[in-house]
Coordinates of N, CA, C and O in Angstrom, one line a residue:
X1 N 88.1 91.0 107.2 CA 88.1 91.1 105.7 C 87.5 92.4 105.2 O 88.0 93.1 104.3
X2 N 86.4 92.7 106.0 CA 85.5 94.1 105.9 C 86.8 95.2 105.1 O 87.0 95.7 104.0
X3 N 87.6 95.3 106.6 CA 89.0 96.5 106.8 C 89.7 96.2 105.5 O 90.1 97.1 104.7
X4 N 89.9 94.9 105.4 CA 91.2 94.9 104.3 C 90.8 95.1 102.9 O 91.3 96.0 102.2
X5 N 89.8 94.4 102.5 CA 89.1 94.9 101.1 C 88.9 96.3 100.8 O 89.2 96.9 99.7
X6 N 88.0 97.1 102.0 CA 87.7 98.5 101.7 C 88.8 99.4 101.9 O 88.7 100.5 101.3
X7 N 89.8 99.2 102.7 CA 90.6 99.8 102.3 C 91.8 99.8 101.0 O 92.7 100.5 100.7
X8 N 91.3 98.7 100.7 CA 92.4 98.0 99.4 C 92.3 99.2 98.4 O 91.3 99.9 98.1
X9 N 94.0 99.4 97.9 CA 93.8 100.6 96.6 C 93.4 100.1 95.3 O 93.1 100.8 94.3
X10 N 93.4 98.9 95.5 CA 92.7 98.1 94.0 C 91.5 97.9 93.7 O 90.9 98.1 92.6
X11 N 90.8 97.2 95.1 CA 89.1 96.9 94.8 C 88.5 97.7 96.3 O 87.5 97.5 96.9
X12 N 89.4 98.7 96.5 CA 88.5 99.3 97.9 C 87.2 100.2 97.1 O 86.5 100.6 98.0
X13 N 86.7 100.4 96.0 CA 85.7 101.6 95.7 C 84.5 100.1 95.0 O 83.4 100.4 94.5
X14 N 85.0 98.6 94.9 CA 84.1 98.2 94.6 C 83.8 97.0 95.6 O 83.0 96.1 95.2
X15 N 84.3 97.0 96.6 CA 84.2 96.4 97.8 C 82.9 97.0 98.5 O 82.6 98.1 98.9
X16 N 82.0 95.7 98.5 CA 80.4 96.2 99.4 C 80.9 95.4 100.7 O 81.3 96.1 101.6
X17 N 80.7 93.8 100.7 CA 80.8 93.1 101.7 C 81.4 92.0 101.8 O 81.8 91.3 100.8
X18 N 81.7 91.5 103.3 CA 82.1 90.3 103.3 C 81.0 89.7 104.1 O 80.4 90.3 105.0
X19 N 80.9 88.2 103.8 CA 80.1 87.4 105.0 C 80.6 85.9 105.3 O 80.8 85.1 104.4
X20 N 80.7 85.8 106.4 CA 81.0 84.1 106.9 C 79.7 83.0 106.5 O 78.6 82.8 107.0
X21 N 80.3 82.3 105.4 CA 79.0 81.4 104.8 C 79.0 79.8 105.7 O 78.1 79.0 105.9
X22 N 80.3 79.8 106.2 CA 80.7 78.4 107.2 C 81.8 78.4 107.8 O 82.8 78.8 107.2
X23 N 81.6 78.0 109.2 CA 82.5 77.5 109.9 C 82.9 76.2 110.5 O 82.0 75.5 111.0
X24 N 84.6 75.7 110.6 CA 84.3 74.7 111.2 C 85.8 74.4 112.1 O 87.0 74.3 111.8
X25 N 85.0 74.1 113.4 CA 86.4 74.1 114.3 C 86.7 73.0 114.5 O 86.9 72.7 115.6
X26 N 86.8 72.2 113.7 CA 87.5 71.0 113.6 C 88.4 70.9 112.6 O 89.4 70.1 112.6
X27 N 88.2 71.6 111.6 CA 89.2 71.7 110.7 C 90.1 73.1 110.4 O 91.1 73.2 109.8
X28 N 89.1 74.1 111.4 CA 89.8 75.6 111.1 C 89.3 76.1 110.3 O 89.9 77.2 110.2
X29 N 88.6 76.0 109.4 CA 88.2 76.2 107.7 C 86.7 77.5 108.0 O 85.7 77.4 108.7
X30 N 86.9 78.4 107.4 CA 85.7 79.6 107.0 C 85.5 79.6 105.7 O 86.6 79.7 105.0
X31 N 84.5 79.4 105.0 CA 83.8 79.6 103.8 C 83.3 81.3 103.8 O 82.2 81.6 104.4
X32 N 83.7 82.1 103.3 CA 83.1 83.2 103.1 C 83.0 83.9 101.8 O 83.7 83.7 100.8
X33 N 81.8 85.0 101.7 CA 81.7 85.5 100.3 C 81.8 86.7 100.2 O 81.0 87.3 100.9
X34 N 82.6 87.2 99.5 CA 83.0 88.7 99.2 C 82.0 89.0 98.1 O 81.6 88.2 97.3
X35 N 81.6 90.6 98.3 CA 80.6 90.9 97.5 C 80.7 92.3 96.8 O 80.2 93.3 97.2
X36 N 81.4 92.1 95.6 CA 81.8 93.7 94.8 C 81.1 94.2 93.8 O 80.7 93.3 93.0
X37 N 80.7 95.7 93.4 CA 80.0 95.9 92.6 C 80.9 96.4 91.5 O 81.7 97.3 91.7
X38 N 80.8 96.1 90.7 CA 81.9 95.7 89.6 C 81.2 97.0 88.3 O 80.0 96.9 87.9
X39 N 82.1 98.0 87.7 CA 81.4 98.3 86.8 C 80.8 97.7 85.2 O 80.8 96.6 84.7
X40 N 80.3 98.9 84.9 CA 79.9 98.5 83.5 C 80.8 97.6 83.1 O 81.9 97.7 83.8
X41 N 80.7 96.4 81.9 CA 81.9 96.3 81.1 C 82.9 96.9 80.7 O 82.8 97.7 79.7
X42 N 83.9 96.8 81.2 CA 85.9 97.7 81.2 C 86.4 96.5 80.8 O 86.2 95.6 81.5
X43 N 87.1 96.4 79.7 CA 87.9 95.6 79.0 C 89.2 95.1 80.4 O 89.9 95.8 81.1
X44 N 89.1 93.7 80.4 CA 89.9 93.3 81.1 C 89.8 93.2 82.8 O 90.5 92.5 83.6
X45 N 88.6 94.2 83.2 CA 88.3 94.1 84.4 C 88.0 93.0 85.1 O 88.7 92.7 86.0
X46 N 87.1 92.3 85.0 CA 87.0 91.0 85.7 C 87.9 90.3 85.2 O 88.5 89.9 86.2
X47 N 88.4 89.9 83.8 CA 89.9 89.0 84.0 C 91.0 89.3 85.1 O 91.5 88.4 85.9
X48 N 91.3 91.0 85.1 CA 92.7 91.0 85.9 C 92.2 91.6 87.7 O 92.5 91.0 88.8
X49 N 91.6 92.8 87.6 CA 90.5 93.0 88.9 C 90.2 92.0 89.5 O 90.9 91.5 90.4
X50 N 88.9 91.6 89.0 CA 88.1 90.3 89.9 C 88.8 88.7 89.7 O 88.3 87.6 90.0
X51 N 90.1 88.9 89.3 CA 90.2 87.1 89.3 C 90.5 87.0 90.4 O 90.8 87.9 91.2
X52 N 90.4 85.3 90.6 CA 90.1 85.2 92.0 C 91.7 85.0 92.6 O 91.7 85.2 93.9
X53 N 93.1 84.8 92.1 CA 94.3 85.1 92.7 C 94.7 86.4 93.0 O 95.5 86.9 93.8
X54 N 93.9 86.8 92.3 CA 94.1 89.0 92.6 C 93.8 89.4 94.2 O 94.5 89.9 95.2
X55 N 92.5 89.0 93.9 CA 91.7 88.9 95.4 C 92.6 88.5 96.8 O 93.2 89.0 97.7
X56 N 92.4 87.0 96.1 CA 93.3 86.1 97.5 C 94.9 86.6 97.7 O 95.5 86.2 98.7
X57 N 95.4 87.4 96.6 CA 96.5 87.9 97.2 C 96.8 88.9 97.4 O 97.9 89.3 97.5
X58 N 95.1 90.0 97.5 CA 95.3 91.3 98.4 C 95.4 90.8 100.0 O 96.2 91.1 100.9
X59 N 94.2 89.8 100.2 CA 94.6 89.3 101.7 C 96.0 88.8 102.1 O 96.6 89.1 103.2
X60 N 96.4 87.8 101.0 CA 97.9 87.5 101.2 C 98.9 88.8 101.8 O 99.2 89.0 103.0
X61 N 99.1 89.4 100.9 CA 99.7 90.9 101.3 C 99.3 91.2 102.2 O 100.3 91.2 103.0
X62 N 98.3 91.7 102.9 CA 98.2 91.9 104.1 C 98.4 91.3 105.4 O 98.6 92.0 106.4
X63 N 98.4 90.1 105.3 CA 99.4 89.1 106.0 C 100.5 89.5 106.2 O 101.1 89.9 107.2
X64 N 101.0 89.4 105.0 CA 102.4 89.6 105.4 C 103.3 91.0 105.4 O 104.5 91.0 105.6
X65 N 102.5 92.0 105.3 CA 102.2 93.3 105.8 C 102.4 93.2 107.3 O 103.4 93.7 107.7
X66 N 101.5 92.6 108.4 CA 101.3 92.3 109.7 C 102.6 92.2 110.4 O 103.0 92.9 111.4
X67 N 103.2 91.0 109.5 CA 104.3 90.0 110.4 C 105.8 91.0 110.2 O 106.9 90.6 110.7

């Protein structure tokens, strides 16, 4: 996640970290928390930047980038 965020052309300059908050090998399932430093207030930034489908489908893309 580290690689994919910081290098992202969208949130790579506000990409700090990622961390694994839980795991579980019975279900397959990772809980983890991405952690960005977000500027001052920018009209629309956290609506379209930080929402959270934005996010989950720079990883998306990357996925399917791979295959």
């Amino acid at each position: 996640l580290t690689e994919i965020y910081s290098s992202s052309p969208a949130l790579g300059r506000y990409f700090r970290s990622a961390q694994v908050i839980s795991f579980s090998n019975e279900s397959s399932t990772v809980t983890y928390q991405l952690l960005f430093s977000v500027p001052p207030s920018t009209e629309g930034f956290m609506e379209n930047s930080m929402n959270p489908d934005f996010i989950r489908n720079i990883l998306r893309q990357n996925i399917y980038d791979e295959d």
